[in-house]
mmCIF file of C-alpha atoms and ligand atoms in Angstrom:
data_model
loop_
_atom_site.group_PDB
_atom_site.id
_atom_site.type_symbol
_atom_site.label_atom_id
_atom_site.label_comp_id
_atom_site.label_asym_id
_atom_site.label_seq_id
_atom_site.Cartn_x
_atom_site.Cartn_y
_atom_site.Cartn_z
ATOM 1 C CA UNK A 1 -54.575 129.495 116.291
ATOM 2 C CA UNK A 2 -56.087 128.652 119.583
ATOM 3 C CA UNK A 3 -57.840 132.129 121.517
ATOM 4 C CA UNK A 4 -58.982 131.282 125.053
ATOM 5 C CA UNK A 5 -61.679 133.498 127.029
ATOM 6 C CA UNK A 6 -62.034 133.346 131.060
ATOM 7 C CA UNK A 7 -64.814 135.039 132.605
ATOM 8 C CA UNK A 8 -64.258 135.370 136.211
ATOM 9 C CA UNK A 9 -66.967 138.006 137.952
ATOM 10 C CA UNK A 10 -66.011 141.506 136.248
ATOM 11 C CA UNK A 11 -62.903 140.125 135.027
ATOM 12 C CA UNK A 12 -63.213 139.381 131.081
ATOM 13 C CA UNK A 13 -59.429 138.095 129.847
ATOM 14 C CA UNK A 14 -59.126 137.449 125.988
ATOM 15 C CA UNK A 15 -55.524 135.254 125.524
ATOM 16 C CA UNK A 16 -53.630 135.384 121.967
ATOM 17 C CA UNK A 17 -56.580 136.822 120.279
ATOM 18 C CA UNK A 18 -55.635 135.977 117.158
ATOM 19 C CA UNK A 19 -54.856 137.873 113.795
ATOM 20 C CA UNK A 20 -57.440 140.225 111.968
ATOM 21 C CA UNK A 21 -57.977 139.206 108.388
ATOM 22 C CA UNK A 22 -57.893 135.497 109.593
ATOM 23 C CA UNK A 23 -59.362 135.331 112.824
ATOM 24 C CA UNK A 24 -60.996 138.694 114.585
ATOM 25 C CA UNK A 25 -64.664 138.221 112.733
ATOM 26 C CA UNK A 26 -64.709 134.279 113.991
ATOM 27 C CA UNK A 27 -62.655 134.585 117.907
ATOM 28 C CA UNK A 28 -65.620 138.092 118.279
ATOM 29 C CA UNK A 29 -68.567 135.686 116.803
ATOM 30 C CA UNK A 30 -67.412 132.897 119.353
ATOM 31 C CA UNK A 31 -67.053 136.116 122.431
ATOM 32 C CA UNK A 32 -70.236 137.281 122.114
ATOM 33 C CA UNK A 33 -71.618 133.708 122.633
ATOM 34 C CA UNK A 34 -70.499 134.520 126.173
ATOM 35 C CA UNK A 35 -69.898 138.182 127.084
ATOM 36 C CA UNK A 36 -70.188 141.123 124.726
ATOM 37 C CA UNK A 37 -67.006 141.948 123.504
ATOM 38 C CA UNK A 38 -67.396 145.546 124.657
ATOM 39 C CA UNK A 39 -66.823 144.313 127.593
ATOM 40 C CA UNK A 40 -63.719 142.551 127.350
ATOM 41 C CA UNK A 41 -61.213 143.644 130.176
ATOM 42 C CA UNK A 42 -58.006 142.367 129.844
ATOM 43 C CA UNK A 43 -56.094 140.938 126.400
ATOM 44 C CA UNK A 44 -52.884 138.571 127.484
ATOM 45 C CA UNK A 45 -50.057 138.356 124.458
ATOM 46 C CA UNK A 46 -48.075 135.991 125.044
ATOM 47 C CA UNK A 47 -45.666 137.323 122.206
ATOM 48 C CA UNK A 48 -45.974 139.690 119.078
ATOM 49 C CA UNK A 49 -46.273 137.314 116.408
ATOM 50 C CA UNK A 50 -48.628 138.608 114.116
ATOM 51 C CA UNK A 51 -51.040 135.299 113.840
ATOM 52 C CA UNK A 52 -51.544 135.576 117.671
ATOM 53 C CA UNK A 53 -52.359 139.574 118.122
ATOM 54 C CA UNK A 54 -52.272 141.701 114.987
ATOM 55 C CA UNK A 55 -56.313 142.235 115.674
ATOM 56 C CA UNK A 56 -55.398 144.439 118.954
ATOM 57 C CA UNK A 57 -56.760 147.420 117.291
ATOM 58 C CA UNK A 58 -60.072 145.787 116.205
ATOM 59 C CA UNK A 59 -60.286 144.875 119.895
ATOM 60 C CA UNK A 60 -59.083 148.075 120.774
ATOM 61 C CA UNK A 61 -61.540 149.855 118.804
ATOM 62 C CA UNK A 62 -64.158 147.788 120.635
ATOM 63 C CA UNK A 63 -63.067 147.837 124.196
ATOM 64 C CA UNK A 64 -60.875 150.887 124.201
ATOM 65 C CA UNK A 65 -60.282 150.986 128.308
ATOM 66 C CA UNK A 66 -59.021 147.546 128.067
ATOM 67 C CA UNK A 67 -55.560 146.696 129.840
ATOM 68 C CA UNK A 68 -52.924 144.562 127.679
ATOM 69 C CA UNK A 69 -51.547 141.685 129.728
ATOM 70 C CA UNK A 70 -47.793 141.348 128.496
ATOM 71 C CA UNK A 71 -43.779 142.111 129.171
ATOM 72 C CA UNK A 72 -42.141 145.250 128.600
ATOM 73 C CA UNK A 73 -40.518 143.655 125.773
ATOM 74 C CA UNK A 74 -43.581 142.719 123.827
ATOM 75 C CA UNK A 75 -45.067 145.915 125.153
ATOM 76 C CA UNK A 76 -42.817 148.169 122.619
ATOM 77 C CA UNK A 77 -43.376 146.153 119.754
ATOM 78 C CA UNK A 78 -47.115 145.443 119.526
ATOM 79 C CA UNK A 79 -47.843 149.382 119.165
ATOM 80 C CA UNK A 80 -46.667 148.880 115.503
ATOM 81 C CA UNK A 81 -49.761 146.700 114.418
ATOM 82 C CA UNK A 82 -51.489 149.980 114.190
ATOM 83 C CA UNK A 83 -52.436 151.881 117.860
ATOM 84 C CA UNK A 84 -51.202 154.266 120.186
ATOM 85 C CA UNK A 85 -49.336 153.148 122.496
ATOM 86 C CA UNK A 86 -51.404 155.195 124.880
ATOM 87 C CA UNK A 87 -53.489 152.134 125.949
ATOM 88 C CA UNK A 88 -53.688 150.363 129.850
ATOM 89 C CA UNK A 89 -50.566 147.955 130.246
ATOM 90 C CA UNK A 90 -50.307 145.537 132.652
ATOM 91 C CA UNK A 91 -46.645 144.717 132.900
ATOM 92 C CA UNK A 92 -45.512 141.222 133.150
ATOM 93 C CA UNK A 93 -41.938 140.724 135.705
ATOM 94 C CA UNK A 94 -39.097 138.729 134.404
ATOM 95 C CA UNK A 95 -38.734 137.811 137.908
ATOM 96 C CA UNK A 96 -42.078 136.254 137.624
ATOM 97 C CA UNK A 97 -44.191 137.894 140.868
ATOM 98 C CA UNK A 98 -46.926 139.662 138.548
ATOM 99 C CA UNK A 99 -50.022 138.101 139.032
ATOM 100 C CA UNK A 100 -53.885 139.390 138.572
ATOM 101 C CA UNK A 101 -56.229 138.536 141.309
ATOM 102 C CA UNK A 102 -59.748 136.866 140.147
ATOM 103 C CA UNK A 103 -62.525 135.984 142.244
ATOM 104 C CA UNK A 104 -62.219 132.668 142.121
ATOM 105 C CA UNK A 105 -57.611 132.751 142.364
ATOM 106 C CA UNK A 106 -54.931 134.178 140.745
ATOM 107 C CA UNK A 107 -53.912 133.777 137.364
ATOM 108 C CA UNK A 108 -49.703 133.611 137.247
ATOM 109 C CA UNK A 109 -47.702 134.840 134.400
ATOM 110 C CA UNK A 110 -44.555 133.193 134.468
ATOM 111 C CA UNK A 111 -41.772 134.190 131.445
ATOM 112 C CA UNK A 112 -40.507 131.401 129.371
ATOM 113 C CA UNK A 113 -37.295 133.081 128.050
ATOM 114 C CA UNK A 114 -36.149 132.108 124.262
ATOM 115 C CA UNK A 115 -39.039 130.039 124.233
ATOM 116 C CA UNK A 116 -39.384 131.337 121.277
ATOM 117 C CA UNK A 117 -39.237 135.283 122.074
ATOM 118 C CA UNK A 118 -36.954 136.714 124.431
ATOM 119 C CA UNK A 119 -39.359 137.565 126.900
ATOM 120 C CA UNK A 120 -42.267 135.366 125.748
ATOM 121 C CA UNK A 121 -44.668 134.033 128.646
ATOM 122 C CA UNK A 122 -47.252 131.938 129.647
ATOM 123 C CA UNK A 123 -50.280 132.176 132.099
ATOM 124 C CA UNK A 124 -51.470 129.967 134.795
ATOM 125 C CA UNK A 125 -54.492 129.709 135.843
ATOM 126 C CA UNK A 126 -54.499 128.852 139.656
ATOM 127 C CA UNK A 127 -58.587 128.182 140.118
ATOM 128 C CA UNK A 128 -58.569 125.506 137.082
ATOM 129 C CA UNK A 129 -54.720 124.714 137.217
ATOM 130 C CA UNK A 130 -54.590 125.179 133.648
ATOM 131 C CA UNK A 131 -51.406 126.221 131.965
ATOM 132 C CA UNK A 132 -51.811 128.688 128.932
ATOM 133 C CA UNK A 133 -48.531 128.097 127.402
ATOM 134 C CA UNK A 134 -48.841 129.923 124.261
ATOM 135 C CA UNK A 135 -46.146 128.046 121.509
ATOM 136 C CA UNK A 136 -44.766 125.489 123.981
ATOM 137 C CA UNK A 137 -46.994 122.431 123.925
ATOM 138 C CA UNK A 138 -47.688 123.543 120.569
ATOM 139 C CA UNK A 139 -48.222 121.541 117.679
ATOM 140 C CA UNK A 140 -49.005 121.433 113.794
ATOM 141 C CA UNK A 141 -51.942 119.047 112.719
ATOM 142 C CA UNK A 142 -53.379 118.285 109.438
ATOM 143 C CA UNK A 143 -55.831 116.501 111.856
ATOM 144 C CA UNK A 144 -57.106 118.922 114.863
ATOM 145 C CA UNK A 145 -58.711 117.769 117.456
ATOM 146 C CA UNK A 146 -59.820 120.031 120.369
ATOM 147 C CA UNK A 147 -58.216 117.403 123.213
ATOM 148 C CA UNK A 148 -55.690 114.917 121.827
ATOM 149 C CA UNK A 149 -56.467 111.261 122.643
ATOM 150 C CA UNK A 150 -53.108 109.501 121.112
ATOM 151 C CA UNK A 151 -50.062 110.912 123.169
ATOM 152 C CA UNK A 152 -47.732 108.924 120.962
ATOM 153 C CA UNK A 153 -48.793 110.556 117.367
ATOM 154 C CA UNK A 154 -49.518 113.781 119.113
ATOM 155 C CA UNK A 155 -45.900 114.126 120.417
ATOM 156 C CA UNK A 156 -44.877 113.594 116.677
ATOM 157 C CA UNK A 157 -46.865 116.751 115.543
ATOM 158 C CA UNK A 158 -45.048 118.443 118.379
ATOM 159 C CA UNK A 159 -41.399 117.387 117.241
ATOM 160 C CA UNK A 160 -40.929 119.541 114.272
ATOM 161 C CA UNK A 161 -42.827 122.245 115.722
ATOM 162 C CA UNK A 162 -40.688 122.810 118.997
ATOM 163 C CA UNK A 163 -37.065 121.923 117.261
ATOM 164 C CA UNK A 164 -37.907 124.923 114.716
ATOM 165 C CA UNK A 165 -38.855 127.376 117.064
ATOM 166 C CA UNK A 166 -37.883 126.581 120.864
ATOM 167 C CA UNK A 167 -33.498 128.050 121.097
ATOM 168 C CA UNK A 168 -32.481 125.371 122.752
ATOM 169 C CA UNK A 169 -32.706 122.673 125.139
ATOM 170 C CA UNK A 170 -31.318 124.671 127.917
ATOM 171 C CA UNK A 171 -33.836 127.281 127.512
ATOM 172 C CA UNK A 172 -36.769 124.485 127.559
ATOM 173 C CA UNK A 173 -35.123 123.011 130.847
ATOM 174 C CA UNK A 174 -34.872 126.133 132.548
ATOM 175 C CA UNK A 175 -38.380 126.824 131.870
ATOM 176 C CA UNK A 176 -39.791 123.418 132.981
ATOM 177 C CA UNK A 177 -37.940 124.292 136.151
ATOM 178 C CA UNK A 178 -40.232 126.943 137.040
ATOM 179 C CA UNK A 179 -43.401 124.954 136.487
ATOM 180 C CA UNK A 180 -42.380 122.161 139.138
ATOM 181 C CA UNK A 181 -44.299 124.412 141.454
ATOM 182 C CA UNK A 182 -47.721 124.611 139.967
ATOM 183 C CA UNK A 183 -50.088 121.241 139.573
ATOM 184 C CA UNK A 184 -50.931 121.766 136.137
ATOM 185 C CA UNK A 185 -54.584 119.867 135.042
ATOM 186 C CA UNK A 186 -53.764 120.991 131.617
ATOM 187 C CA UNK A 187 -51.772 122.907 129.015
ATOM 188 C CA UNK A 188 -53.518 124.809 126.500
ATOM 189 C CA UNK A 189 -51.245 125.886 123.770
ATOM 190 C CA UNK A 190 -51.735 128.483 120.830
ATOM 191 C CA UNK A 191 -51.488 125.637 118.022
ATOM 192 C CA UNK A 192 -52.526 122.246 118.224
ATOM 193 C CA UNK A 193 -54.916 120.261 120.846
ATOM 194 C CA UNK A 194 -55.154 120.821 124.244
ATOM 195 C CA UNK A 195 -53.250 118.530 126.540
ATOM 196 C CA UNK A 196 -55.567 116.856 129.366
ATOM 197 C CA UNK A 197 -54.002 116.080 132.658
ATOM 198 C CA UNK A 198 -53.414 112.140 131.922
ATOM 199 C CA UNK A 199 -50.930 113.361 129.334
ATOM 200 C CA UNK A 200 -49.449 116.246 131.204
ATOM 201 C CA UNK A 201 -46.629 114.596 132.728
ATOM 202 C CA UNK A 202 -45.325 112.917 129.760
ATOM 203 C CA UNK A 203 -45.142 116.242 127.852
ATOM 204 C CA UNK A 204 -43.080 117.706 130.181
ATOM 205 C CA UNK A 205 -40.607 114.806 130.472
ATOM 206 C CA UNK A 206 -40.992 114.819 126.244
ATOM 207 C CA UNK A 207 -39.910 118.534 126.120
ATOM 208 C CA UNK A 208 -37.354 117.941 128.758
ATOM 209 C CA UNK A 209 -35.391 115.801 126.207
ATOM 210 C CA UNK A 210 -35.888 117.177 123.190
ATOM 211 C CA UNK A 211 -32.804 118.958 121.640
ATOM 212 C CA UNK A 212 -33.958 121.558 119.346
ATOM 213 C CA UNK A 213 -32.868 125.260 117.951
ATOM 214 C CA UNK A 214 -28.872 125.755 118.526
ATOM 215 C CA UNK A 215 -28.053 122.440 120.043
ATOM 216 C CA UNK A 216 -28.963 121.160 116.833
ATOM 217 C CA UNK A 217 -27.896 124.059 114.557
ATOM 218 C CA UNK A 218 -24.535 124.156 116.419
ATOM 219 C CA UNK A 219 -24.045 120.945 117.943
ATOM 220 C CA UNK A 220 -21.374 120.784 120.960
ATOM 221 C CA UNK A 221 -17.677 120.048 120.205
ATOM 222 C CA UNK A 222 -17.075 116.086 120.997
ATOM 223 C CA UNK A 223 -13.459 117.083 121.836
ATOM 224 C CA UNK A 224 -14.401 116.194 125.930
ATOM 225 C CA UNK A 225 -15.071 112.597 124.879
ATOM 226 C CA UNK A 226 -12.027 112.560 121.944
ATOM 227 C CA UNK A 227 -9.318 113.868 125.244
ATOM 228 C CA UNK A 228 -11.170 111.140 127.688
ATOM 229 C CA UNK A 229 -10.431 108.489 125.410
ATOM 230 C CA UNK A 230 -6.882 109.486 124.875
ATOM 231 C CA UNK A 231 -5.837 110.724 128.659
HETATM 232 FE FE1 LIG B 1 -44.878 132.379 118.073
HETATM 233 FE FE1 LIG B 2 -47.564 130.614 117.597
#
């Protein structure tokens, strides 16, 4: 699992912290290298699994005035990982227009519906133009590497990743859609290496093709081409 810090004046914004028993004593170890962890302000979740935020109430315990980044639909499930739900929320908008203002831009949260929660998100970064894309981009490596060099034997760690998890093709395209705006100088996912710039592009034409979830579990009916070739 891949936890990102930004430290941006007062602003102190832990992403997909991670799990407790297999990450919280490592991702604090690697904070307090930069800020104390006391003084973490914000915690994005990207989605409720349980390997990317089960340690909220370790970092709750530590930073208790903290405000959880995340949409109303994550928002009523993390509570059950063990803390009240009296906390600070920051709610993230389907319709996309919540945003939190740092000194040096704005950092975007932009829903990435089915992809693979309901109301799963990502974060974008407008000072660095770096995309925090939580599962998508993601990939399974014996062989981690913090920045992936080969795009060719990358993609192929991404495959079986994004045809397990992503719904579908249509969901993937849709979501794509919504990026065209932003000039993205990287994606950092929650698995796998981090995508430089040079590879960007090709990702998102990659993940633009790839059929995956239900168009594979329930492929369409041929029966448009089967009447074309009769009529
Ligand atoms: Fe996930
Ligand atoms: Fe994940």
């Amino acid at each position: 699992c891949n936890a990102y810090l930004i430290v941006d004046g007062n602003h102190r914004i832990l992403m997909d912290p991670g799990s407790t028993v297999h990450h919280f004593p490592q991702v604090k170890r690697r904070v307090e290298q930069i800020v104390p962890p006391e003084s973490i302000t914000h915690i994005v979740v990207h989605h409720q699994d349980a390997d990317l935020c089960d340690s909220l109430p370790s970092w709750l315990e530590l930073a208790p005035e903290l405000t959880i980044v995340t949409t109303p639909r994550v928002r009523v499930l993390l509570p059950y990982f063990g803390f009240s739900p009296d906390v600070k929320w920051l709610d993230v908008s389907p319709e996309d227009s919540t945003t939190l203002d740092l000194a040096g831009g704005s950092l975007v949260f932009i829903t990435s519906p089915f992809l693979h929660f309901p109301e799963a998100f990502v974060t974008y970064d407008e000072a660095s133009g770096i995309l925090f894309s939580s599962d998508i981009g993601a990939a399974i490596e014996n062989d981690w590497k913090l920045v992936i060099t080969d795009w060719e034997s990358h993609w192929r760690t991404m495959i079986p990743f994004h045809v397990f998890y992503m719904a579908s093709n249509k969901a993937l395209n849709g979501f794509l859609k919504k990026l065209e705006p932003f000039p993205i100088s990287a994606i950092c996912p929650q698995h796998g290496s981090i995508i430089p710039e040079e590879h960007v592009d090709k990702a998102i034409e990659n993940l633009a093709k790839l059929p995956c979830g239900l168009d594979l579990l329930y492929p369409a009916s041929n029966i448009e081409s089967v009447l074309a070739e009769i009529l």
